[in-house]
Coordinates of C-alpha atoms in Angstrom, one line a residue:
M1 CA 4.3 4.7 -3.9
I2 CA 3.9 1.3 -2.4
S3 CA 2.2 0.7 0.9
C4 CA 1.1 -1.9 3.3
V5 CA -1.4 -1.6 6.1
A6 CA -1.8 -3.9 9.1
G7 CA -3.5 -4.0 12.5
R8 CA -6.3 -2.4 14.3
G9 CA -6.0 -0.7 17.7
A10 CA -2.8 -1.4 19.7
G11 CA 0.0 -2.5 17.4
S12 CA -1.5 -0.9 14.2
L13 CA 1.1 -0.8 11.5
S14 CA 1.4 1.1 8.2
V15 CA 4.4 1.0 5.8
C16 CA 5.1 2.8 2.5
S17 CA 8.1 3.5 0.3
L18 CA 9.1 5.7 -2.6
C19 CA 9.2 3.8 -5.9
D20 CA 12.8 4.8 -6.5
G21 CA 13.8 3.3 -3.2
S22 CA 15.1 6.5 -1.7
A23 CA 12.8 6.6 1.4
V24 CA 10.8 4.3 3.6
A25 CA 8.2 5.2 6.2
L26 CA 7.0 3.0 9.0
C27 CA 4.3 3.9 11.5
V28 CA 3.3 2.0 14.6
E29 CA 0.3 3.7 16.2
T30 CA 1.0 7.4 16.0
E31 CA 4.8 7.5 15.7
I32 CA 6.1 7.6 12.1
L33 CA 9.7 6.7 11.4
V34 CA 11.2 7.7 8.0
A35 CA 14.5 6.3 6.7
I36 CA 16.1 8.4 3.9
R37 CA 18.7 7.2 1.6
D38 CA 21.3 10.0 1.6
G39 CA 24.7 9.8 -0.1
A40 CA 26.3 12.0 2.5
E41 CA 24.9 10.3 5.6
E42 CA 24.2 6.6 5.3
E43 CA 21.8 6.4 8.3
V44 CA 19.2 9.2 8.3
V45 CA 16.1 8.3 10.3
V46 CA 13.6 11.1 11.3
V47 CA 10.5 10.8 13.4
L48 CA 7.1 12.4 12.8
C49 CA 4.0 12.4 15.0
G50 CA 0.9 11.7 12.9
G51 CA -1.5 13.1 15.6
Q52 CA -3.7 10.0 15.3
I53 CA -3.4 6.2 15.0
V54 CA -2.3 6.1 11.4
R55 CA -3.9 3.5 9.0
G56 CA -2.5 4.7 5.7
M57 CA 0.5 6.7 4.4
S58 CA 1.9 7.8 1.1
F59 CA 4.9 9.9 0.0
L60 CA 4.5 13.2 -1.8
R61 CA 7.1 15.3 -3.7
A62 CA 6.8 19.1 -3.5
P63 CA 7.6 21.2 -6.6
D64 CA 10.9 22.1 -5.0
E65 CA 11.7 18.3 -4.5
R66 CA 11.1 18.4 -0.8
L67 CA 9.9 15.0 0.6
C68 CA 6.5 15.1 2.3
L69 CA 4.3 12.4 3.9
V70 CA 0.5 12.1 3.6
S71 CA -1.2 10.2 6.4
G72 CA -4.8 9.4 7.6
G73 CA -6.3 7.3 10.3
D74 CA -8.5 7.1 13.4
G75 CA -8.5 10.9 13.9
K76 CA -10.5 11.1 10.6
F77 CA -8.3 13.7 9.0
I78 CA -5.6 13.8 6.3
A79 CA -2.3 15.4 7.3
V80 CA 0.6 16.4 5.0
Q81 CA 3.9 16.8 6.8
D82 CA 7.3 18.0 5.7
V83 CA 9.9 15.2 6.2
S84 CA 12.8 17.6 5.8
S85 CA 11.6 19.6 8.9
A86 CA 11.3 16.5 11.1
R87 CA 13.6 15.8 14.1
R88 CA 16.1 13.0 14.1
A89 CA 14.9 9.8 15.7
N90 CA 16.1 9.0 19.2
A91 CA 16.0 5.3 20.1
H92 CA 15.1 6.2 23.7
S93 CA 12.3 8.7 23.1
L94 CA 9.7 7.0 21.0
Q95 CA 6.2 7.8 22.5
L96 CA 3.6 5.5 21.1
G97 CA 0.1 6.8 21.4
N98 CA 1.1 10.5 21.3
A99 CA -1.9 12.3 19.8
T100 CA -0.2 15.7 19.3
V101 CA 0.7 16.7 15.7
D102 CA 4.1 18.2 15.3
N103 CA 3.2 21.7 14.0
A104 CA 6.8 22.3 12.8
T105 CA 6.3 19.7 10.1
L106 CA 2.6 20.2 9.4
L107 CA 1.9 21.6 5.9
F108 CA -1.8 20.8 5.7
R109 CA -4.5 19.2 7.8
S110 CA -8.0 18.6 6.4
R111 CA -11.3 19.1 8.1
P112 CA -12.4 15.9 10.0
H113 CA -14.0 13.3 7.8
T114 CA -17.2 11.5 9.1
K115 CA -15.5 8.1 9.5
R116 CA -12.1 6.7 10.3
I117 CA -9.7 6.7 7.4
T118 CA -8.3 3.2 6.5
H119 CA -6.3 3.7 3.2
V120 CA -4.4 6.6 1.6
A121 CA -2.9 7.0 -1.9
V122 CA -1.4 9.9 -3.8
C123 CA -1.4 10.5 -7.6
D124 CA -1.2 13.3 -10.1
G125 CA 0.9 15.7 -8.1
A126 CA -1.0 16.7 -5.0
T127 CA -4.2 14.6 -5.4
V128 CA -5.0 12.5 -2.3
L129 CA -7.4 9.5 -2.6
F130 CA -8.6 7.9 0.6
A131 CA -11.0 5.3 1.9
D132 CA -12.9 5.1 5.1
K133 CA -14.0 2.2 7.3
F134 CA -17.4 2.1 5.6
G135 CA -15.9 1.3 2.2
E136 CA -16.4 4.8 0.7
V137 CA -13.7 6.4 -1.4
F138 CA -13.0 10.1 -1.6
R139 CA -10.7 12.6 -3.4
L140 CA -8.9 15.5 -1.7
Q141 CA -7.5 17.9 -4.4
L142 CA -4.7 20.0 -3.1
V143 CA -2.6 22.7 -4.7
W144 CA 0.8 24.1 -3.7
K145 CA 0.7 27.7 -2.6
T146 CA 3.3 30.3 -3.7
G147 CA 5.2 29.7 -0.4
T148 CA 5.7 26.3 1.0
G149 CA 2.3 25.3 2.1
L150 CA -0.7 23.4 0.7
A151 CA -4.3 24.4 0.3
L152 CA -7.5 23.0 -1.2
A153 CA -8.1 23.7 -4.8
S154 CA -10.3 26.8 -5.2
D155 CA -13.1 25.0 -6.9
E156 CA -12.9 21.8 -4.8
V157 CA -15.4 20.5 -2.2
V158 CA -13.6 19.4 0.9
H159 CA -14.0 15.6 0.2
V160 CA -15.2 14.6 -3.2
F161 CA -17.1 11.3 -3.2
L162 CA -15.8 8.8 -5.8
L163 CA -17.3 5.4 -5.1
Q164 CA -18.7 3.1 -2.4
H165 CA -18.5 -0.5 -1.2
F166 CA -20.8 -1.9 1.4
S167 CA -18.0 -3.2 3.7
V168 CA -14.6 -2.2 4.8
L169 CA -11.8 -2.3 2.2
T170 CA -9.0 -4.8 2.5
T171 CA -6.9 -3.4 -0.4
F172 CA -6.6 0.0 -2.1
F173 CA -4.4 0.5 -5.1
V174 CA -3.9 3.1 -7.8
S175 CA -2.2 2.1 -11.0
S176 CA 0.2 4.1 -13.1
A177 CA -1.2 6.2 -16.0
I178 CA -2.9 4.1 -18.7
P179 CA -1.4 4.9 -22.1
W180 CA -3.6 6.0 -25.0
I181 CA -2.9 3.4 -27.6
G182 CA -2.6 5.0 -31.1
C183 CA -3.4 8.5 -29.7
G184 CA -0.1 9.5 -28.2
N185 CA 0.5 9.8 -24.4
K186 CA -1.9 12.9 -24.0
G187 CA -5.0 11.2 -25.4
P188 CA -7.5 12.6 -27.8
T189 CA -8.2 15.6 -25.7
P190 CA -6.1 17.4 -23.0
D191 CA -6.9 16.0 -19.6
P192 CA -5.4 17.3 -16.3
F193 CA -6.0 13.8 -14.7
P194 CA -4.4 10.9 -16.6
R195 CA -6.5 7.8 -16.8
R196 CA -5.6 5.3 -14.1
R197 CA -7.1 2.1 -12.7
L198 CA -8.4 2.2 -9.1
F199 CA -8.5 -1.2 -7.4
T200 CA -10.9 -1.4 -4.4
C201 CA -11.3 -4.8 -2.7
D202 CA -13.5 -5.4 0.3
R203 CA -13.9 -8.1 3.0
D204 CA -16.9 -9.5 1.1
C205 CA -14.6 -10.7 -1.7
H206 CA -15.5 -8.0 -4.2
A207 CA -12.5 -6.9 -6.3
R208 CA -13.6 -3.8 -8.3
V209 CA -11.5 -2.0 -10.9
S210 CA -12.8 1.5 -11.6
L211 CA -11.5 4.0 -14.2
Y212 CA -10.1 7.0 -12.5
P213 CA -11.0 9.9 -12.5
E214 CA -14.4 8.8 -13.9
T215 CA -14.8 6.2 -11.1
F216 CA -18.5 5.7 -11.9
R217 CA -17.2 3.7 -14.9
I218 CA -16.5 0.2 -13.5
E219 CA -14.0 -1.4 -15.8
Q220 CA -14.5 -4.9 -14.3
Y221 CA -14.9 -7.0 -11.3
L222 CA -12.0 -9.4 -11.3
W223 CA -14.0 -12.3 -9.9
T224 CA -17.8 -12.8 -10.2
G225 CA -18.1 -16.5 -9.2
A226 CA -17.8 -18.2 -5.9
P227 CA -15.9 -19.4 -4.0
Q228 CA -13.5 -16.5 -3.8
S229 CA -11.0 -15.3 -1.3
V230 CA -10.4 -11.8 0.1
V231 CA -7.8 -9.8 -1.8
T232 CA -4.9 -8.9 0.5
A233 CA -2.2 -7.4 -1.8
I234 CA -1.9 -5.9 -5.3
A235 CA 1.2 -4.9 -7.3
E236 CA 1.6 -3.6 -10.8
I237 CA 4.2 -5.1 -13.1
Q238 CA 6.1 -2.0 -14.3
C239 CA 6.9 -1.8 -18.0
Q240 CA 9.7 0.0 -19.8
V241 CA 7.5 0.7 -22.9
E242 CA 5.3 3.8 -22.4
E243 CA 2.8 3.0 -25.2
R244 CA 2.2 -0.6 -24.1
R245 CA -0.8 -2.6 -25.2
Y246 CA -1.1 -4.6 -22.0
S247 CA -0.7 -3.9 -18.3
H248 CA -0.2 -6.7 -15.7
F249 CA -1.2 -6.9 -12.1
A250 CA -0.2 -9.5 -9.4
V251 CA -3.1 -10.1 -6.9
G252 CA -2.5 -11.9 -3.7
N253 CA -5.4 -13.6 -1.7
R254 CA -6.0 -14.6 1.8
N255 CA -6.1 -18.3 0.8
G256 CA -2.5 -18.1 -0.3
W257 CA -3.0 -17.9 -4.1
V258 CA -1.2 -15.3 -6.3
H259 CA -3.0 -14.5 -9.5
L260 CA -1.6 -12.6 -12.6
W261 CA -4.2 -10.5 -14.4
T262 CA -3.6 -8.9 -17.9
A263 CA -5.5 -5.8 -18.8
D264 CA -6.0 -4.6 -22.4
N265 CA -5.0 -0.9 -22.7
A266 CA -6.6 -0.4 -26.2
T267 CA -8.7 2.7 -26.2
G268 CA -11.8 0.9 -27.2
A269 CA -11.4 -1.5 -24.2
V270 CA -10.6 0.7 -21.3
G271 CA -13.7 1.8 -19.5
D272 CA -16.0 0.1 -21.9
A273 CA -18.7 -1.7 -19.9
S274 CA -19.4 -4.1 -22.8
T275 CA -15.9 -5.5 -22.7
T276 CA -13.8 -7.4 -20.1
P277 CA -10.3 -6.0 -20.5
F278 CA -9.0 -8.1 -17.6
V279 CA -8.2 -11.7 -18.2
P280 CA -6.4 -14.1 -15.9
S281 CA -2.9 -15.1 -17.0
G282 CA -2.0 -17.7 -14.5
S283 CA -2.1 -18.5 -10.8
F284 CA 0.4 -19.7 -8.3
I285 CA 0.4 -21.2 -4.8
E286 CA 3.5 -22.6 -3.0
E287 CA 2.4 -25.8 -1.3
D288 CA 5.7 -26.2 0.6
A289 CA 5.3 -22.7 2.1
R290 CA 1.7 -23.4 3.1
T291 CA 2.4 -26.7 4.8
S292 CA 5.2 -25.0 6.7
G293 CA 2.8 -22.7 8.5
A294 CA 2.3 -20.0 5.9
G295 CA -1.1 -18.5 5.4
A296 CA -2.5 -15.4 3.6
V297 CA -0.5 -13.4 1.2
L298 CA 0.9 -10.3 3.0
S299 CA 2.5 -8.5 0.2
V300 CA 3.4 -8.8 -3.5
V301 CA 6.2 -6.7 -5.1
H302 CA 7.3 -6.6 -8.7
A303 CA 11.1 -6.8 -9.0
S304 CA 13.4 -6.9 -12.0
V305 CA 17.1 -7.2 -12.7
H306 CA 19.1 -6.4 -15.9
A307 CA 19.8 -9.6 -17.8
G308 CA 22.8 -8.2 -19.6
E309 CA 21.3 -8.4 -23.1
V310 CA 20.3 -5.6 -25.4
H311 CA 17.5 -6.1 -27.9
G312 CA 17.7 -4.6 -31.4
R313 CA 15.4 -1.8 -30.4
G314 CA 18.0 -0.6 -27.9
E315 CA 16.1 -1.8 -24.8
V316 CA 17.9 -3.6 -22.0
A317 CA 16.5 -7.0 -21.4
L318 CA 15.1 -7.7 -17.9
S319 CA 14.5 -10.8 -15.9
Q320 CA 11.5 -10.0 -13.7
G321 CA 9.1 -11.6 -11.4
I322 CA 7.0 -11.3 -8.3
L323 CA 8.2 -11.4 -4.7
V324 CA 5.6 -12.9 -2.4
A325 CA 5.5 -12.6 1.4
Y326 CA 3.2 -15.0 3.3
E327 CA 1.8 -14.6 6.8
G328 CA 3.5 -17.0 9.2
A329 CA 6.2 -18.2 6.7
R330 CA 9.9 -17.6 7.4
D331 CA 10.8 -16.9 3.8
V332 CA 10.0 -14.8 0.8
L333 CA 9.2 -16.4 -2.6
F334 CA 10.3 -15.1 -6.0
V335 CA 8.1 -16.3 -9.0
L336 CA 9.6 -15.6 -12.4
L337 CA 7.5 -13.9 -15.2
E338 CA 8.0 -14.8 -18.8
E339 CA 6.9 -13.3 -22.1
D340 CA 4.5 -15.6 -24.0
G341 CA 5.3 -14.1 -27.4
T342 CA 1.9 -12.6 -28.0
G343 CA 2.6 -8.9 -28.2
G344 CA 4.0 -8.2 -24.7
K345 CA 1.8 -10.4 -22.6
L346 CA 3.4 -12.0 -19.5
S347 CA 2.7 -15.3 -17.8
L348 CA 3.9 -17.0 -14.7
S349 CA 6.9 -19.3 -15.2
G350 CA 6.3 -23.0 -14.7
C351 CA 9.7 -23.2 -12.9
C352 CA 9.8 -23.7 -9.2
A353 CA 9.9 -20.5 -7.1
L354 CA 13.0 -19.3 -5.5
R355 CA 12.9 -19.3 -1.7
V356 CA 14.7 -16.6 0.4
G357 CA 15.0 -17.4 4.1
L358 CA 14.3 -14.9 6.9
E359 CA 15.2 -14.7 10.5
S360 CA 11.5 -14.4 11.6
P361 CA 8.1 -14.3 9.8
P362 CA 7.5 -11.1 7.7
L363 CA 4.9 -8.5 8.8
A364 CA 5.2 -6.2 5.8
M365 CA 7.1 -5.9 2.5
V366 CA 7.4 -2.9 0.2
G367 CA 9.3 -2.4 -3.0
L368 CA 12.5 -0.3 -3.2
G369 CA 12.5 0.0 -7.0
G370 CA 14.2 -2.2 -9.5
D371 CA 15.7 -5.3 -8.0
R372 CA 15.0 -4.8 -4.2
A373 CA 12.3 -5.0 -1.6
M374 CA 12.3 -4.2 2.1
V375 CA 11.0 -6.7 4.5
L376 CA 9.9 -5.8 8.1
Q377 CA 9.9 -9.0 10.2
R378 CA 8.0 -9.7 13.4
S379 CA 11.3 -9.4 15.4
G380 CA 11.5 -5.8 14.3
R381 CA 14.5 -6.5 12.0
V382 CA 14.5 -4.7 8.7
Q383 CA 16.2 -6.5 5.8
V384 CA 16.3 -6.2 2.0
V385 CA 15.6 -9.0 -0.5
R386 CA 17.7 -8.4 -3.6
L387 CA 17.8 -10.0 -7.0
A388 CA 21.0 -10.8 -9.0
Y389 CA 21.6 -12.1 -12.5
A390 CA 24.5 -14.3 -13.4
E391 CA 25.2 -17.1 -15.8
S392 CA 21.8 -16.8 -17.4
C393 CA 19.8 -17.3 -14.2
V394 CA 18.3 -15.1 -11.5
S395 CA 19.1 -15.5 -7.9
A396 CA 17.7 -13.8 -4.7
R397 CA 19.3 -13.2 -1.4
V398 CA 18.7 -11.4 1.9
C399 CA 21.1 -8.6 2.7
E400 CA 21.5 -5.5 5.0
E401 CA 21.7 -2.0 3.6
S402 CA 23.5 0.6 5.6
W403 CA 20.9 3.3 5.2
L404 CA 18.2 1.1 6.8
R405 CA 20.4 0.0 9.7
G406 CA 19.2 2.9 11.9
L407 CA 15.6 2.0 11.2
S408 CA 16.2 -1.6 11.9
N409 CA 17.9 -0.9 15.3
L410 CA 15.0 1.3 16.3
T411 CA 12.3 -1.2 15.4
Q412 CA 14.1 -4.1 17.1
R413 CA 14.9 -2.2 20.3
Q414 CA 11.6 -0.3 20.7
L415 CA 9.0 -2.1 18.8
G416 CA 9.9 -5.8 18.6
A417 CA 7.5 -7.0 21.3
L418 CA 4.6 -5.0 19.8
L419 CA 5.3 -6.1 16.2
G420 CA 5.4 -9.7 17.4
S421 CA 1.8 -9.6 18.5
T422 CA 0.4 -7.5 15.6
D423 CA -2.4 -9.1 13.5
P424 CA -1.8 -7.8 10.0
F425 CA -5.4 -8.3 9.0
S426 CA -7.3 -7.2 12.1
Q427 CA -8.2 -3.9 10.6
W428 CA -10.9 -5.6 8.5
N429 CA -11.0 -9.2 9.9
Y430 CA -13.2 -8.7 12.9
D431 CA -16.6 -9.8 14.1
T432 CA -19.6 -7.5 13.5
V433 CA -21.1 -6.2 16.8
D434 CA -24.8 -5.4 17.3
P435 CA -24.9 -1.6 17.9
R436 CA -27.7 -2.1 20.4
T437 CA -25.3 -3.8 22.8
R438 CA -22.7 -1.1 22.7
R439 CA -21.7 0.6 26.0
R440 CA -21.9 4.3 25.8
G441 CA -18.9 6.1 27.2
R442 CA -15.4 7.4 26.5
S443 CA -12.4 5.2 26.5
D444 CA -8.9 4.9 25.1
F445 CA -9.0 5.9 21.4
S446 CA -6.7 3.1 20.3
E447 CA -9.0 0.2 21.0
G448 CA -12.2 -1.3 19.6
G449 CA -14.9 0.4 17.5
D450 CA -16.6 3.8 17.3
V451 CA -19.0 4.7 20.0
D452 CA -21.2 7.9 20.0
T453 CA -20.9 10.1 23.1
E454 CA -23.2 12.8 24.3
D455 CA -21.2 15.5 22.6
G456 CA -21.7 13.7 19.2
D457 CA -18.0 12.7 18.8
A458 CA -17.2 9.1 17.9
V459 CA -14.7 7.5 20.3
D460 CA -13.5 3.9 20.7
C461 CA -14.8 1.3 23.1
P462 CA -13.0 -1.9 24.1
V463 CA -14.3 -4.9 22.3
D464 CA -15.1 -6.8 25.5
A465 CA -17.3 -3.9 26.7
M466 CA -19.0 -3.6 23.3
K467 CA -20.2 -7.2 23.6
K468 CA -21.9 -6.9 26.9
T469 CA -25.6 -7.0 26.9
R470 CA -27.5 -3.9 27.9
T471 CA -29.3 -4.1 31.3

């Protein structure tokens, strides 16, 4: 699953997609819109109510192939909802701020966490990983019941603590399974949880890579020297070869740089504290885009297209690269990746990046699998950036896809004004407030920071009120 998170309070935005490109979910405040690619009906858009301001989402497939959505946010709980039971979206009935969960779609709701949830990811069937606003990461292990519902694993604590940062996370990413080089795909011993890399990056510029599920094993910090910029986006370069020696990750920063990191998957290197399996394989910044008003990297997406050649091993050759969306820019860039001839390592091409123009600046971009990525623009318009290969070169263009037309119409008609004023980084880019100056009281739950009330519940207080001095 691929996801983006933006905003804090009014105008909060969360977007995710299925890696095969068959579904996209978009949530503004509490209302979740899901577009489904259906061969019978080209425009299928359903609506779910998350019951809270949603900060993170991820898709989940049930054993019977039903599509479910996992979400978490300011209500401090994890919810799993059945998309197939959701009602069709009505362009005239969206109710932003509705705090009621649709029980007809609810499969599971966790007990309240202690802090607001900021990021959500799903891996290994029904395992939910999430982070809270204090930078702590937890696991919620779910199992499918004999019927159609979900429950906690019998031997599982409600929220299992995994790791901690000392400031709010800006990026939260779970990699694909790490292959066991020379040991077969199952590893030396049977393991119900395949090894993965868990990237957790915080607003203090720490970029930590932990070995999951043994998250106490820190594989590496990507940067240890100053100055360094906050990490705002991560994408894994997908590989056709299962038993691959190297994995590659594109990392976007707030200062506009995109870095390519190569990780050694050799058994002796993964999780070994005495080694540094990650090495930089090139960096990129598009000066023209930055001088035209572009700022931080919003999203990075790996995209590839068949190049029409077949190697002797029977593998289809791919032309691949990284799609980059910048805050404030009116285009998406495509940077080509090249093999450097050293056993599967990739590097950034020295050629100029391809530029794909947009109607308005992007707000989020998620991959749709293979050669496509969906871009949500500030105007509310939803478009697709698609790669093509012809005459020995790669091209990129913006197009409309019929199954996303209904979603685009809804976002333009109902959410355009709200999206236009959304700050994509305000969830973590805010000023620290002295808790001694907080005003005690209850206010709208969609604004400001947590405030303790007499009954012990944490509610939100407008930022202006929080900054008043106590008299």
